[in-house]
Amino acid sequence: MSTPTPQRIVARTAEIGGTLPVNRVLPTRQRRQIGAWCFLDHAGPARFESGDGMHVGAHPHTCLQTFTWMIEGDVLHRDSLGNEGRTVAGDVQGMSAGTGITHAEYNLEDEQTTLFQIWIIPDRTGDKPGWGQRAFPKATREGGFEVLASGTPDVDNALPIRTDAKVAATTLSPGQTAVWTPSPDRHQ
């Protein structure tokens, strides 16, 4: 098996919600997606005046999943299924659009906001939409990886995604390293 040639992808800058700076890694003209990942954003850091934060008004999605990991600050989610939740620093939220969902995202706090968001293509279509969130305390991933979202959520104790993939994170001290070792039946 040949070793793939590394490709450097340079992020482009945009804004979401009118005020939150975003470094978008995917998609680009050179690379539309990597596996199931079709959008990869690093948003922030940004600080808002109280009541004047990020406002991403109601908008629809179908046939994709979003996964948001809050690094600093918080985001309030509201959707057409009646779900509402505030995801704070260290927590993650996932939304599977399925056959269709409309949602809005807001940041109304007077604090710095930084987040990562990945859009994921599901393995199948026609499923009902859904949303969930959970806490992932920083201490549980210090020096090692913790699976935050997974296509096998019961096995990984993670948020569900409808894709044969995992989203994992680690927290490293300066000079510390961590290596992700995929199971032998997975490609690298």
C-alpha positions as MATLAB code, in Angstrom:
seq = 'MSTPTPQRIVARTAEIGGTLPVNRVLPTRQRRQIGAWCFLDHAGPARFESGDGMHVGAHPHTCLQTFTWMIEGDVLHRDSLGNEGRTVAGDVQGMSAGTGITHAEYNLEDEQTTLFQIWIIPDRTGDKPGWGQRAFPKATREGGFEVLASGTPDVDNALPIRTDAKVAATTLSPGQTAVWTPSPDRHQ';
ca = [
       0.000    0.000    0.000;
       1.402    3.394   -0.973;
       1.656    6.264    1.474;
      -0.546    9.205    0.500;
       1.187   12.502   -0.204;
       0.372   15.099    2.467;
      -1.651   18.030    1.165;
      -1.501   21.471    2.757;
      -4.917   23.086    2.961;
      -4.921   26.792    3.726;
      -7.972   28.080    5.581;
      -9.900   31.004    4.175;
     -11.496   33.627    6.403;
     -15.215   34.371    6.525;
     -17.783   35.534    9.087;
     -20.840   33.782   10.448;
     -23.676   35.400   12.261;
     -22.435   38.792   11.137;
     -19.639   39.048   13.692;
     -17.854   35.746   14.356;
     -14.607   35.300   12.357;
     -14.274   31.821   10.828;
     -11.236   30.053    9.430;
     -12.803   27.561    6.988;
     -10.528   24.648    6.099;
     -13.109   22.689    4.093;
     -14.414   22.943    1.474;
     -11.851   24.556   -0.808;
     -11.420   24.632   -4.556;
      -8.671   22.040   -4.193;
     -10.519   19.753   -1.760;
     -14.296   19.462   -1.373;
     -14.208   16.952    1.460;
     -12.058   14.477    3.365;
     -13.934   11.235    3.929;
     -17.270   12.146    5.469;
     -16.102   15.639    6.555;
     -17.494   18.260    4.157;
     -17.075   21.449    6.260;
     -14.421   22.155    8.867;
     -14.537   25.523   10.629;
     -12.558   27.110   13.451;
     -14.584   30.105   14.640;
     -13.250   32.843   16.875;
     -11.841   33.899   19.114;
     -14.267   36.791   19.292;
     -15.659   38.821   22.166;
     -19.118   40.367   21.992;
     -20.806   43.114   23.922;
     -23.614   41.734   26.088;
     -26.709   41.132   23.951;
     -24.804   41.851   20.727;
     -23.288   38.444   19.987;
     -23.414   36.031   17.082;
     -26.852   35.646   15.482;
     -27.258   32.883   12.905;
     -30.987   33.108   12.206;
     -33.275   30.192   11.413;
     -32.075   28.248    8.372;
     -32.800   24.747    7.018;
     -30.595   21.683    6.597;
     -31.205   18.256    5.074;
     -29.019   15.182    4.608;
     -26.085   16.316    6.773;
     -24.901   16.409   10.349;
     -23.253   19.212   12.270;
     -20.971   18.686   15.224;
     -19.937   21.672   17.374;
     -17.259   21.635   20.066;
     -17.201   24.749   22.255;
     -13.695   25.791   23.304;
     -14.639   29.089   24.973;
     -17.977   30.826   25.523;
     -21.336   29.336   24.681;
     -23.888   28.872   21.900;
     -27.670   28.644   22.244;
     -29.365   26.233   19.805;
     -33.097   26.285   18.892;
     -34.684   24.094   16.247;
     -37.963   23.217   14.551;
     -38.316   20.027   16.641;
     -38.595   22.116   19.814;
     -35.053   21.346   20.992;
     -33.283   24.130   22.815;
     -29.979   23.996   24.605;
     -27.015   26.047   25.657;
     -23.665   24.437   24.852;
     -20.861   25.850   26.999;
     -17.064   25.615   26.870;
     -15.926   22.001   26.859;
     -19.305   20.654   25.755;
     -20.320   19.315   22.366;
     -23.561   19.332   20.415;
     -24.594   17.331   17.408;
     -27.473   17.774   14.977;
     -28.508   15.253   12.348;
     -30.660   17.018    9.777;
     -32.084   13.785    8.373;
     -35.181   14.512    6.288;
     -35.109   18.169    7.325;
     -34.675   20.523   10.253;
     -34.548   24.282   10.698;
     -32.360   25.729   13.441;
     -30.838   28.943   14.732;
     -27.694   29.584   16.770;
     -26.982   32.513   19.051;
     -24.270   33.730   21.374;
     -25.617   36.378   23.700;
     -23.003   36.366   26.461;
     -20.354   38.986   27.147;
     -17.428   36.571   26.890;
     -14.897   35.337   24.375;
     -16.207   32.681   21.987;
     -14.179   30.023   20.191;
     -15.526   26.835   18.621;
     -14.863   24.088   16.104;
     -17.645   22.917   13.816;
     -17.581   19.958   11.456;
     -20.264   19.134    8.902;
     -20.509   15.419    8.269;
     -22.154   13.550    5.380;
     -24.321   10.699    6.736;
     -23.976    7.116    5.465;
     -27.691    6.971    4.732;
     -30.612    9.297    3.978;
     -34.263    9.304    5.011;
     -33.682    9.237    8.796;
     -35.580   11.479   11.197;
     -33.755   14.624   12.317;
     -32.288   14.803   15.799;
     -30.206   16.928   18.167;
     -28.205   16.267   21.322;
     -25.531   17.714   23.529;
     -23.319   16.597   26.373;
     -20.481   17.661   28.605;
     -16.940   16.454   28.033;
     -14.864   17.687   30.976;
     -11.342   18.689   29.962;
      -9.744   16.519   32.651;
     -11.017   13.317   31.007;
      -8.958   13.876   27.842;
      -5.697   15.242   29.260;
      -2.811   13.475   27.520;
      -5.031   11.004   25.669;
      -7.869   10.966   23.193;
     -11.546   10.941   24.059;
     -14.154   10.116   21.436;
     -16.681   12.984   21.325;
     -18.926   11.700   18.498;
     -19.114    8.314   16.848;
     -21.009    6.095   14.452;
     -20.963    3.564   17.326;
     -21.967    5.862   20.209;
     -22.865    3.074   22.645;
     -19.419    1.514   22.267;
     -17.598    4.860   22.487;
     -19.884    6.595   25.047;
     -20.168    9.546   22.649;
     -22.694   11.664   20.786;
     -24.134    9.724   17.849;
     -23.293   10.502   14.243;
     -24.807    8.594   11.337;
     -21.461    7.877    9.723;
     -18.849    5.159   10.146;
     -16.382    7.575   11.766;
     -15.230    9.044   15.061;
     -14.528   12.609   16.211;
     -11.907   12.587   18.980;
     -10.078   15.250   20.970;
      -7.172   15.519   23.361;
      -5.785   18.219   25.629;
      -1.996   18.459   25.625;
       0.441   20.339   27.809;
       3.349   22.144   26.096;
       5.745   19.533   24.710;
       3.321   16.666   25.266;
       2.267   14.445   22.359;
      -0.541   11.977   21.735;
      -0.938    9.405   18.978;
      -4.292    8.228   17.646;
      -4.105    4.536   16.793;
      -7.006    3.387   14.618;
      -8.276   -0.161   14.990;
      -6.526   -2.582   12.606;
      -9.609   -2.902   10.378;
      -9.602    0.865    9.632;
      -7.665    2.691    6.949;
      -5.221    5.377    7.988;
];
